[in-house]
Short mmCIF file of C-alpha atoms and ligand atoms in Angstrom, two decimals:
data_model
loop_
_atom_site.label_atom_id
_atom_site.label_comp_id
_atom_site.label_asym_id
_atom_site.label_seq_id
_atom_site.Cartn_x
_atom_site.Cartn_y
_atom_site.Cartn_z
CA MET A 1 -8.75 4.23 20.81
CA ALA A 2 -9.12 3.87 17.05
CA VAL A 3 -11.84 1.60 16.12
CA ARG A 4 -11.38 -0.73 13.26
CA LEU A 5 -14.92 -1.41 12.47
CA LYS A 6 -14.86 -4.61 10.60
CA SER A 7 -12.85 -7.64 9.72
CA LEU A 8 -13.19 -10.02 7.09
CA ASP A 9 -12.79 -13.73 7.47
CA ILE A 10 -12.13 -15.31 4.38
CA VAL A 11 -11.95 -19.25 4.00
CA VAL A 12 -11.52 -21.37 1.00
CA ASN A 13 -13.49 -24.42 0.05
CA ALA A 14 -13.63 -26.63 -2.90
CA LYS A 15 -16.91 -27.22 -4.43
CA SER A 16 -17.47 -29.54 -7.22
CA PHE A 17 -20.22 -28.81 -10.02
CA THR A 18 -22.80 -30.82 -8.33
CA ASP A 19 -22.24 -28.92 -4.93
CA PHE A 20 -23.18 -25.79 -6.38
CA ASP A 21 -26.46 -25.48 -4.87
CA ILE A 22 -24.83 -23.93 -1.88
CA LYS A 23 -26.35 -22.90 1.53
CA THR A 24 -25.28 -19.26 1.85
CA ASP A 25 -26.75 -15.74 2.34
CA LEU A 26 -25.33 -14.74 -1.22
CA ILE A 27 -23.43 -16.03 -3.91
CA VAL A 28 -21.35 -13.44 -6.09
CA MET A 29 -20.47 -14.39 -9.80
CA PHE A 30 -18.49 -12.30 -12.03
CA ILE A 31 -19.17 -11.81 -15.78
CA ALA A 32 -17.55 -10.28 -18.66
CA GLU A 33 -19.15 -8.36 -21.47
CA ASP A 34 -19.66 -11.47 -23.57
CA LEU A 35 -21.78 -12.80 -20.74
CA LYS A 36 -20.39 -16.24 -21.37
CA MET A 37 -20.73 -18.41 -18.14
CA ASP A 38 -18.13 -20.99 -17.03
CA LYS A 39 -19.18 -24.43 -16.00
CA ASN A 40 -19.96 -23.64 -12.55
CA GLU A 41 -21.72 -20.52 -13.32
CA SER A 42 -23.89 -22.58 -15.78
CA MET A 43 -24.65 -25.25 -13.22
CA LEU A 44 -25.67 -22.53 -10.83
CA ASN A 45 -27.86 -21.06 -13.62
CA ASP A 46 -29.58 -24.57 -14.28
CA SER A 47 -30.37 -25.09 -10.63
CA PHE A 48 -31.68 -21.58 -10.72
CA ASP A 49 -34.14 -22.25 -13.44
CA LYS A 50 -31.95 -20.10 -15.86
CA ASN A 51 -32.91 -17.01 -13.85
CA ILE A 52 -29.26 -15.80 -14.23
CA SER A 53 -29.31 -16.02 -18.00
CA LEU A 54 -32.72 -14.39 -18.07
CA ALA A 55 -32.05 -11.52 -15.79
CA LEU A 56 -28.76 -10.89 -17.96
CA LYS A 57 -30.87 -10.61 -21.12
CA ASN A 58 -34.00 -8.89 -19.57
CA GLU A 59 -31.91 -6.39 -17.71
CA SER A 60 -29.78 -5.79 -20.77
CA PHE A 61 -26.93 -5.86 -18.37
CA SER A 62 -23.82 -4.37 -19.93
CA ALA A 63 -21.47 -6.04 -17.78
CA GLU A 64 -19.45 -2.76 -17.20
CA PRO A 65 -16.70 -3.46 -14.62
CA GLY A 66 -18.24 -3.16 -11.18
CA LYS A 67 -21.95 -3.06 -12.45
CA THR A 68 -24.10 -5.48 -10.37
CA ILE A 69 -27.54 -6.87 -10.73
CA LEU A 70 -28.85 -8.49 -7.37
CA LEU A 71 -31.27 -11.53 -7.79
CA HIS A 72 -33.34 -12.88 -4.95
CA THR A 73 -33.81 -16.55 -5.23
CA TYR A 74 -37.00 -16.89 -3.09
CA GLY A 75 -36.24 -20.47 -2.08
CA LYS A 76 -35.59 -21.73 -5.78
CA ILE A 77 -31.82 -22.68 -4.65
CA LYS A 78 -30.30 -22.76 -1.09
CA ALA A 79 -28.45 -19.46 -1.48
CA ASP A 80 -30.66 -16.46 -0.55
CA LYS A 81 -29.27 -14.08 -3.27
CA VAL A 82 -27.12 -14.13 -6.31
CA LEU A 83 -25.02 -10.73 -7.02
CA ILE A 84 -24.01 -10.80 -10.74
CA THR A 85 -21.02 -8.40 -11.17
CA GLY A 86 -19.77 -7.17 -14.35
CA LEU A 87 -15.89 -7.21 -15.76
CA GLY A 88 -16.08 -5.36 -18.80
CA ASP A 89 -14.41 -6.40 -21.93
CA VAL A 90 -12.42 -9.61 -21.61
CA LYS A 91 -9.48 -8.24 -23.51
CA LYS A 92 -9.07 -5.45 -21.16
CA ILE A 93 -9.53 -7.14 -17.93
CA ASP A 94 -6.42 -6.69 -15.62
CA CYS A 95 -5.90 -7.13 -12.00
CA GLU A 96 -7.26 -3.59 -11.06
CA THR A 97 -10.39 -4.47 -13.23
CA LEU A 98 -10.74 -7.48 -10.88
CA ARG A 99 -10.19 -5.64 -7.55
CA LYS A 100 -12.57 -2.88 -8.69
CA ALA A 101 -15.26 -5.27 -9.63
CA SER A 102 -15.03 -7.27 -6.44
CA SER A 103 -14.86 -3.88 -4.43
CA GLU A 104 -18.01 -2.81 -6.17
CA ALA A 105 -19.56 -6.21 -5.31
CA TYR A 106 -18.72 -5.86 -1.79
CA LYS A 107 -20.21 -2.34 -1.68
CA ALA A 108 -23.36 -3.44 -3.41
CA ILE A 109 -23.88 -6.21 -0.39
CA ASN A 110 -26.15 -5.34 2.38
CA LYS A 111 -24.01 -5.82 5.53
CA LYS A 112 -26.77 -6.07 7.97
CA SER A 113 -28.51 -9.13 6.30
CA THR A 114 -25.48 -10.85 4.83
CA ARG A 115 -23.12 -12.85 7.06
CA ASN A 116 -21.90 -15.60 4.68
CA ILE A 117 -20.87 -15.16 1.07
CA THR A 118 -19.59 -17.44 -1.37
CA ILE A 119 -17.53 -16.05 -4.54
CA LEU A 120 -17.55 -18.03 -7.47
CA LEU A 121 -14.13 -17.76 -8.94
CA PRO A 122 -14.67 -16.81 -12.58
CA GLU A 123 -12.95 -19.65 -14.56
CA ASN A 124 -13.74 -19.51 -17.97
CA ASP A 125 -10.89 -20.00 -20.56
CA LYS A 126 -10.58 -16.53 -21.83
CA LEU A 127 -9.86 -15.12 -18.36
CA LEU A 128 -7.44 -18.02 -17.53
CA LYS A 129 -5.58 -17.18 -20.54
CA ARG A 130 -4.91 -13.71 -19.20
CA PHE A 131 -4.48 -14.71 -15.36
CA THR A 132 -2.81 -17.36 -13.40
CA VAL A 133 -5.29 -18.71 -10.91
CA PHE A 134 -3.14 -17.13 -8.15
CA ASP A 135 -3.47 -13.59 -9.55
CA LEU A 136 -7.04 -13.93 -10.42
CA THR A 137 -7.81 -15.16 -6.64
CA LYS A 138 -5.65 -12.81 -4.93
CA SER A 139 -6.92 -9.62 -6.92
CA ILE A 140 -10.65 -10.67 -6.23
CA CYS A 141 -9.96 -11.02 -2.55
CA GLU A 142 -7.93 -7.73 -2.26
CA GLY A 143 -10.99 -6.13 -3.76
CA PHE A 144 -13.22 -7.32 -0.95
CA MET A 145 -10.56 -6.95 1.75
CA LEU A 146 -9.44 -3.54 1.01
CA SER A 147 -12.89 -2.24 0.70
CA SER A 148 -13.87 -3.62 3.93
CA TYR A 149 -11.57 -1.30 5.93
CA GLU A 150 -13.30 1.13 8.25
CA ILE A 151 -11.86 3.38 11.00
CA SER A 152 -13.42 5.85 13.25
CA LEU A 153 -13.12 8.07 16.25
CA LYS A 154 -16.61 8.88 16.33
CA THR A 155 -18.12 7.97 19.67
CA ASN A 156 -21.07 6.42 18.29
CA THR A 157 -19.74 3.88 16.00
CA ASP A 158 -20.59 0.16 16.46
CA LYS A 159 -18.36 -2.44 15.61
CA LEU A 160 -19.99 -4.61 13.14
CA ASP A 161 -19.87 -8.43 12.99
CA SER A 162 -17.35 -10.32 10.75
CA MET A 163 -18.42 -11.76 7.57
CA LYS A 164 -17.38 -15.15 6.32
CA ILE A 165 -16.25 -15.58 2.68
CA GLU A 166 -15.87 -18.56 0.82
CA ILE A 167 -14.25 -18.97 -2.32
CA ALA A 168 -15.60 -21.64 -4.53
CA THR A 169 -13.89 -23.32 -7.41
CA GLY A 170 -14.84 -26.06 -9.89
CA SER A 171 -11.36 -27.40 -9.98
CA ARG A 172 -9.89 -29.29 -7.07
CA LYS A 173 -6.60 -29.23 -8.58
CA ASN A 174 -6.36 -25.42 -8.06
CA LEU A 175 -7.10 -25.68 -4.31
CA GLN A 176 -3.83 -25.15 -3.09
CA THR A 177 -2.94 -22.17 -5.34
CA ILE A 178 -6.23 -20.58 -4.29
CA LYS A 179 -5.44 -20.92 -0.54
CA GLU A 180 -1.92 -19.45 -0.91
CA ALA A 181 -3.43 -16.43 -3.14
CA ILE A 182 -6.06 -15.87 -0.22
CA HIS A 183 -3.38 -15.87 2.15
CA TYR A 184 -1.22 -13.46 0.21
CA ALA A 185 -4.15 -11.07 -0.33
CA GLN A 186 -5.22 -11.08 3.42
CA ILE A 187 -1.67 -10.61 4.57
CA SER A 188 -1.11 -7.91 2.06
CA SER A 189 -4.43 -6.05 2.85
CA GLU A 190 -3.60 -6.14 6.74
CA GLY A 191 -0.19 -4.54 5.77
CA VAL A 192 -2.32 -1.91 3.77
CA PHE A 193 -4.60 -1.68 6.97
CA VAL A 194 -1.43 -0.86 9.24
CA ALA A 195 -0.33 1.92 7.02
CA ARG A 196 -4.01 3.20 6.60
CA ASP A 197 -4.25 3.22 10.38
CA LEU A 198 -1.13 5.15 11.06
CA SER A 199 -1.62 7.60 8.44
CA THR A 200 -5.25 8.20 9.14
CA LEU A 201 -4.90 8.87 12.80
CA PRO A 202 -4.36 12.34 13.84
CA PRO A 203 -0.95 13.92 14.64
CA ASN A 204 -1.77 14.06 18.28
CA ILE A 205 -2.48 10.42 18.26
CA ALA A 206 0.16 9.15 15.59
CA THR A 207 3.17 10.80 17.15
CA PRO A 208 6.70 9.43 16.55
CA GLU A 209 6.45 7.67 19.72
CA TYR A 210 3.16 6.04 18.47
CA LEU A 211 4.74 5.02 15.43
CA ALA A 212 7.75 3.46 17.42
CA LYS A 213 5.27 1.56 19.62
CA SER A 214 3.40 0.24 16.73
CA ALA A 215 6.43 -1.00 15.17
CA ILE A 216 7.50 -2.57 18.41
CA SER A 217 3.99 -4.37 18.81
CA ILE A 218 3.99 -5.39 15.03
CA ALA A 219 7.61 -6.83 15.46
CA GLY A 220 6.59 -8.82 18.48
CA GLU A 221 3.56 -10.38 16.53
CA SER A 222 5.41 -10.87 13.39
CA LYS A 223 8.83 -12.16 14.52
CA LEU A 224 10.80 -9.06 13.44
CA LYS A 225 13.60 -7.51 14.96
CA VAL A 226 12.95 -4.16 15.97
CA THR A 227 15.35 -1.41 17.15
CA ILE A 228 14.17 2.24 18.36
CA LEU A 229 16.72 4.78 18.52
CA GLY A 230 15.64 7.93 20.77
CA ARG A 231 17.24 11.45 20.74
CA GLU A 232 20.25 10.41 22.76
CA GLN A 233 21.23 7.56 20.27
CA ILE A 234 20.41 9.70 17.26
CA GLU A 235 22.71 12.40 18.79
CA GLU A 236 25.44 9.81 19.29
CA LEU A 237 25.13 8.71 15.54
CA LYS A 238 25.64 12.41 14.81
CA MET A 239 22.61 12.47 12.55
CA GLY A 240 22.82 16.18 12.43
CA ALA A 241 20.48 16.47 9.42
CA PHE A 242 17.43 14.51 11.15
CA LEU A 243 18.21 16.27 14.39
CA SER A 244 17.94 19.53 13.07
CA VAL A 245 14.31 18.93 11.94
CA ALA A 246 13.27 17.26 15.12
CA ARG A 247 14.91 19.91 17.33
CA ALA A 248 11.78 22.15 17.69
CA SER A 249 9.34 19.46 18.69
CA ALA A 250 8.46 18.55 22.19
CA ARG A 251 7.90 15.06 20.98
CA GLU A 252 11.04 12.94 21.02
CA PRO A 253 12.17 11.75 17.49
CA GLN A 254 12.37 8.17 16.95
CA PHE A 255 14.59 6.26 14.55
CA ILE A 256 12.81 3.03 13.69
CA ILE A 257 14.60 0.17 12.26
CA MET A 258 12.75 -3.23 11.63
CA GLU A 259 14.72 -6.30 10.53
CA HIS A 260 13.34 -9.39 8.51
CA LEU A 261 16.33 -11.65 8.41
CA PRO A 262 15.06 -15.10 7.42
CA GLU A 263 16.90 -18.49 7.87
CA ASN A 264 19.79 -18.81 5.63
CA SER A 265 20.14 -15.02 5.57
CA GLU A 266 23.77 -14.81 4.43
CA ASN A 267 22.88 -16.30 1.14
CA LEU A 268 19.73 -14.19 0.45
CA LYS A 269 19.57 -10.67 -1.11
CA THR A 270 19.25 -7.66 0.93
CA VAL A 271 16.74 -4.85 0.51
CA VAL A 272 16.50 -1.78 2.53
CA LEU A 273 13.30 0.22 2.53
CA ILE A 274 13.08 3.75 3.98
CA GLY A 275 10.08 5.75 4.85
CA LYS A 276 9.58 9.33 5.65
CA GLY A 277 7.93 9.72 8.96
CA ILE A 278 7.15 13.30 9.75
CA THR A 279 4.15 13.12 11.84
CA PHE A 280 3.20 16.64 11.11
CA ASP A 281 4.79 19.15 8.73
CA THR A 282 4.22 22.76 9.66
CA GLY A 283 7.10 23.65 7.49
CA GLY A 284 8.91 24.98 10.40
CA TYR A 285 10.09 28.79 10.23
CA SER A 286 9.68 28.46 6.41
CA MET A 287 6.19 28.11 7.64
CA LYS A 288 3.45 26.68 5.23
CA PRO A 289 0.25 29.03 4.88
CA ALA A 290 -2.54 27.33 6.99
CA ALA A 291 -4.56 25.91 3.96
CA SER A 292 -1.27 24.05 2.94
CA MET A 293 -1.01 22.61 6.38
CA ILE A 294 -4.09 20.61 6.03
CA GLY A 295 -3.19 17.10 4.92
CA MET A 296 0.11 17.29 6.73
CA LYS A 297 -0.69 14.49 8.99
CA TYR A 298 -0.22 12.40 6.06
CA ASP A 299 3.41 13.46 5.91
CA MET A 300 4.32 9.98 7.58
CA ALA A 301 2.62 7.98 4.84
CA GLY A 302 5.75 6.81 3.47
CA GLY A 303 7.03 5.44 7.09
CA ALA A 304 3.55 3.87 7.44
CA ALA A 305 3.81 2.04 4.27
CA VAL A 306 7.28 0.84 5.28
CA ILE A 307 5.97 -0.41 8.67
CA GLY A 308 2.95 -1.90 6.98
CA VAL A 309 4.80 -3.83 4.29
CA MET A 310 7.40 -5.03 6.96
CA ARG A 311 4.52 -6.85 8.81
CA ALA A 312 3.59 -8.46 5.47
CA ILE A 313 6.94 -9.44 4.42
CA SER A 314 7.47 -11.16 7.75
CA ASN A 315 4.13 -12.90 7.75
CA LEU A 316 4.70 -14.24 4.26
CA LYS A 317 8.13 -15.43 5.33
CA ILE A 318 9.45 -14.00 2.03
CA PRO A 319 13.22 -15.36 1.69
CA VAL A 320 14.74 -12.03 1.25
CA ASN A 321 16.55 -9.80 4.06
CA VAL A 322 14.50 -6.79 4.22
CA ILE A 323 15.35 -3.86 6.62
CA GLY A 324 12.78 -1.08 7.17
CA ILE A 325 14.03 2.11 8.43
CA VAL A 326 11.62 5.00 9.35
CA PRO A 327 13.01 8.38 10.79
CA ALA A 328 10.20 9.85 12.58
CA CYS A 329 9.53 13.38 14.05
CA GLU A 330 7.64 16.46 13.74
CA ASN A 331 8.47 19.53 11.77
CA MET A 332 7.72 22.36 14.35
CA ILE A 333 8.84 25.68 15.45
CA ASN A 334 10.04 26.90 18.98
CA GLY A 335 13.27 28.80 20.14
CA GLU A 336 15.51 25.86 19.28
CA GLY A 337 14.19 25.18 15.80
CA TYR A 338 16.44 25.07 12.86
CA LEU A 339 16.48 28.14 10.81
CA PRO A 340 16.66 29.00 7.09
CA GLU A 341 20.52 29.69 6.55
CA ASP A 342 21.60 27.24 9.35
CA VAL A 343 24.34 24.97 8.37
CA VAL A 344 24.13 21.55 9.76
CA THR A 345 26.15 18.41 9.53
CA ALA A 346 24.76 14.92 8.50
CA SER A 347 26.16 11.62 9.92
CA ASN A 348 28.51 11.42 7.08
CA GLY A 349 30.08 14.84 7.92
CA MET A 350 28.47 16.59 4.88
CA THR A 351 27.49 20.11 5.55
CA ILE A 352 24.31 21.30 4.56
CA GLU A 353 23.01 24.86 4.22
CA ILE A 354 19.25 25.12 4.94
CA ASN A 355 17.51 26.99 2.23
CA SER A 356 13.93 26.11 3.49
CA THR A 357 13.05 24.45 6.66
CA ASP A 358 9.97 23.04 4.71
CA ALA A 359 12.35 20.93 2.84
CA GLU A 360 12.62 18.61 5.91
CA GLY A 361 11.82 15.09 4.50
CA ARG A 362 15.06 14.91 2.60
CA MET A 363 17.16 15.77 5.75
CA LEU A 364 15.85 12.64 7.42
CA LEU A 365 16.15 10.52 4.46
CA ALA A 366 19.87 11.81 4.08
CA ASP A 367 20.71 10.44 7.65
CA ALA A 368 18.67 7.27 7.10
CA MET A 369 20.31 6.53 3.68
CA ILE A 370 23.82 6.89 5.40
CA TYR A 371 22.79 4.63 8.26
CA ALA A 372 21.66 1.95 5.51
CA LYS A 373 25.05 1.67 4.14
CA LYS A 374 26.02 -0.58 7.00
CA TYR A 375 23.75 -3.32 5.49
CA ASN A 376 25.59 -3.35 2.34
CA PRO A 377 22.13 -3.91 0.64
CA ASP A 378 21.66 -5.08 -2.92
CA ALA A 379 18.78 -2.26 -3.38
CA VAL A 380 17.65 0.61 -1.52
CA ILE A 381 14.16 2.01 -1.97
CA ASP A 382 12.98 5.43 -0.11
CA ILE A 383 9.23 6.41 -0.09
CA ALA A 384 8.42 9.69 0.87
CA THR A 385 5.52 12.47 0.63
CA LEU A 386 8.26 14.70 -0.34
CA THR A 387 7.48 17.35 -2.94
CA GLY A 388 4.57 19.59 -3.84
CA LEU A 389 5.72 19.60 -7.32
CA CYS A 390 5.09 15.79 -7.65
CA ALA A 391 1.83 16.07 -5.89
CA GLN A 392 0.83 18.85 -8.30
CA ALA A 393 2.19 17.20 -11.53
CA PHE A 394 0.68 13.96 -10.89
CA ALA A 395 -2.54 15.08 -9.03
CA GLY A 396 -2.44 11.90 -6.68
CA VAL A 397 -2.66 9.58 -9.74
CA ALA A 398 0.78 8.37 -9.69
CA SER A 399 4.03 8.74 -7.75
CA GLY A 400 7.41 10.11 -9.40
CA LEU A 401 9.83 7.32 -9.49
CA PHE A 402 13.59 8.18 -9.76
CA ALA A 403 16.33 5.47 -10.00
CA ASN A 404 19.90 4.98 -10.47
CA ASP A 405 19.51 1.37 -11.85
CA ASP A 406 17.49 0.13 -14.67
CA ILE A 407 17.02 -3.42 -12.98
CA LEU A 408 15.67 -1.88 -9.86
CA LYS A 409 13.67 0.61 -11.81
CA ASN A 410 12.13 -2.13 -13.94
CA ARG A 411 11.13 -4.26 -11.07
CA LEU A 412 9.45 -1.31 -9.45
CA LEU A 413 7.40 -0.62 -12.66
CA ASN A 414 6.57 -4.24 -12.78
CA ALA A 415 5.30 -4.04 -9.27
CA ALA A 416 3.44 -0.97 -10.01
CA ARG A 417 1.72 -2.51 -13.05
CA ILE A 418 0.63 -5.72 -10.80
CA THR A 419 -0.69 -3.55 -8.06
CA ASP A 420 -1.73 -0.48 -9.93
CA GLU A 421 -0.08 1.60 -7.39
CA ARG A 422 1.22 3.75 -10.11
CA LEU A 423 4.73 5.04 -10.79
CA TRP A 424 6.06 7.34 -13.64
CA HIS A 425 9.72 7.28 -14.25
CA LEU A 426 11.50 10.84 -14.06
CA PRO A 427 14.98 11.71 -15.04
CA MET A 428 17.84 12.61 -12.84
CA TYR A 429 19.36 15.45 -14.93
CA ASP A 430 22.44 17.17 -13.33
CA GLU A 431 20.71 20.38 -14.11
CA PHE A 432 18.01 19.70 -11.57
CA GLY A 433 20.84 19.65 -8.85
CA GLU A 434 22.38 23.08 -10.00
CA CYS A 435 20.22 25.05 -7.52
CA LEU A 436 21.85 23.01 -4.48
CA LYS A 437 25.19 24.77 -4.97
CA SER A 438 26.23 26.70 -1.67
CA GLU A 439 28.65 29.36 -1.25
CA ILE A 440 29.17 28.21 2.29
CA ALA A 441 28.44 24.57 2.81
CA ASP A 442 28.67 21.21 0.66
CA THR A 443 25.22 21.53 -0.43
CA LYS A 444 21.84 23.46 0.17
CA ASN A 445 18.92 21.51 1.20
CA SER A 446 16.77 22.80 -1.61
CA GLY A 447 16.31 25.39 -4.36
CA LYS A 448 13.92 26.01 -7.25
CA GLY A 449 15.64 23.38 -9.65
CA GLY A 450 12.34 21.45 -10.90
CA ILE A 451 10.69 18.32 -10.34
CA GLY A 452 14.02 16.46 -9.77
CA SER A 453 15.81 18.81 -7.42
CA ALA A 454 14.79 17.11 -4.15
CA THR A 455 16.01 13.80 -5.74
CA MET A 456 19.34 15.36 -6.53
CA PHE A 457 19.83 16.25 -2.94
CA LEU A 458 19.14 12.79 -2.12
CA LYS A 459 21.19 11.48 -4.45
CA LYS A 460 24.19 12.90 -2.86
CA PHE A 461 23.56 10.54 0.13
CA ALA A 462 22.41 7.58 -1.72
CA ASP A 463 25.78 5.72 -2.16
CA PHE A 464 24.30 2.65 -3.55
CA GLN A 465 24.71 0.34 -6.75
CA ALA A 466 20.84 0.23 -6.99
CA TRP A 467 18.67 3.06 -5.39
CA ALA A 468 15.32 4.27 -6.05
CA HIS A 469 13.40 7.16 -4.82
CA ILE A 470 9.38 7.20 -4.67
CA ASP A 471 7.83 10.61 -4.27
CA MET A 472 4.28 9.55 -3.10
CA ALA A 473 3.22 13.32 -2.47
CA GLY A 474 -0.58 13.33 -3.19
CA LEU A 475 -1.17 9.64 -2.92
CA ALA A 476 -1.48 9.18 0.93
CA SER A 477 -5.14 9.60 0.65
CA ASP A 478 -7.44 8.91 -2.22
CA ASP A 479 -10.95 8.65 -2.91
CA ARG A 480 -10.80 7.87 -6.71
CA ARG A 481 -10.52 4.14 -6.16
CA SER A 482 -13.45 2.14 -5.10
CA TYR A 483 -11.41 0.16 -2.45
CA ASN A 484 -10.18 3.57 -0.87
CA LYS A 485 -12.08 6.10 1.00
CA LYS A 486 -12.49 9.83 1.32
CA GLY A 487 -10.67 11.13 4.50
CA ILE A 488 -8.89 7.79 5.08
CA GLY A 489 -5.20 7.05 4.26
CA SER A 490 -4.79 4.73 1.08
CA GLY A 491 -1.92 2.69 2.55
CA TYR A 492 -0.43 3.21 -0.91
CA GLY A 493 3.08 1.80 -1.25
CA VAL A 494 2.49 -1.51 0.77
CA ARG A 495 1.29 -3.75 -2.12
CA LEU A 496 3.89 -1.97 -4.37
CA LEU A 497 6.86 -2.58 -2.03
CA LEU A 498 5.76 -6.06 -1.20
CA GLU A 499 5.55 -6.97 -5.02
CA LEU A 500 9.01 -5.65 -5.29
CA VAL A 501 10.58 -7.42 -2.65
CA ARG A 502 9.09 -10.82 -4.00
CA GLN A 503 11.30 -9.90 -7.11
CA TYR A 504 14.48 -10.46 -4.95
CA THR A 505 13.71 -14.04 -4.09
N1 BES B 1 5.70 17.26 2.81
C1 BES B 1 5.86 18.36 1.90
C2 BES B 1 5.52 17.80 0.49
C3 BES B 1 3.99 17.74 0.21
C4 BES B 1 3.29 18.72 -0.28
C5 BES B 1 3.32 16.60 0.40
C6 BES B 1 1.92 18.55 -0.62
C7 BES B 1 1.99 16.35 0.00
C8 BES B 1 1.25 17.57 -0.47
C9 BES B 1 7.43 18.68 1.90
O1 BES B 1 7.98 18.38 3.27
C10 BES B 1 7.55 20.07 1.55
O2 BES B 1 7.07 20.90 2.21
N2 BES B 1 8.22 20.24 0.35
C11 BES B 1 8.42 21.49 -0.12
C12 BES B 1 9.87 21.75 -0.48
C13 BES B 1 10.33 23.00 -0.98
C14 BES B 1 10.37 23.89 0.33
C15 BES B 1 11.54 23.04 -1.48
C16 BES B 1 7.61 21.77 -1.45
O3 BES B 1 7.38 20.77 -2.18
O4 BES B 1 6.79 22.77 -1.50
MG1 MG B 2 7.80 20.24 4.18
ZN1 ZN B 3 7.07 17.29 4.41
#
């Protein structure tokens, strides 16, 4: 049904300097503002009669990040074209600059005439002082891979051929590291693609059952254990908070559990990742105005990120026990729907007075967190498109991060810095939770208590040493970044959570 339009096939090959007259459709080379070339690039320049340095001078190339010049070689060297791509000020280059530059390079390439591409790894001393070879390679590959993603349900789209990309290095000793970095970038990007697929697909396709089936097929390919609980089992577990949201939907709720338990599991740390899986949020009886409903197909983007990252974690064989939990349902209305002022009971026995049926995400997360207790986890992270307040406050630029533990918080901030999947730390003031006091039940599900009030509700169910809540409202789609696209899920969270989990090895 859904058509993924393109796949990139990246292979690595070592080339020594003398090999640099390479038969390929196009060579990509990167250059910083100082226009200094490394040994390989100089070799290429020499064999190309100094056309590269001449072009840089004549075009007064500013080397801004992502600016490109395309040179035709007219048979002077074996490669047909050379694409020079700017990296900007060396002192400011970070992983995101590399991703952006390679993304812009990818976009500048004529996809019809170019099948084979060779990327010269920029290996000058200044860059290698700032980056490990692993991070350098990984970021450049991610820029290419992430930009190549296309999906369409249009009837007239052709599937394009795949491109072959070769990474060339001047130093054979780095070959193994480069291969590992390419492997990592490929798998993490494929995880992002899973999340983008699931979140981009419309709510009549990406239903709770579709999420469950995707989790099953991914688990089969990636050797994860998967368990799907349907309505009856969810009822048996007395997940009254989750069920109250799911009740008005004709589509069965699915409680998805994916388990990555590597060998030697008993001696490894355990991390639980929980993702909100509302496949459409109408608001229920506290209904959203029509205009605010647009975009609510993305209300399962947290769940999509968890499914995507579980695939990546398993394929990379990361030595950490990781459990992915996605409670999935629709927030709808019918005669059985939950009402404002209902009192429902979560699976730990806690009673919840419903203040708004539109505050549904936290209801699912509550039962999911209670369930997560049984894994006795070292850390629990939930990720959810949870509040309009966060979406407005950060305007899709960053997620809100709440945490009850400084180590986990700092690990997440570190992962955010590496991936540029931004997080901004917010406080958990007790005052944010005051609006949740109920006369009749243990708690209300919502209130006007400020940006942390949803978190203060979750905190009542987060009985863990180390727990963090990521409110990714506003980040499920993004057209600001060169490797994301308008109208397509961003896959936000996959790379972030992957970097986080790696820190538990
Ligand atoms: N899914 C929404 C949050 C959301 C809003 C995500 C905008 C992305 C963009 C969530 O379920 C919701 O409706 N939250 C309400 C809670 C309120 C009723 C307490 C909100 O933030 O308005
Ligand atoms: Mg809602
Ligand atoms: Zn929602």
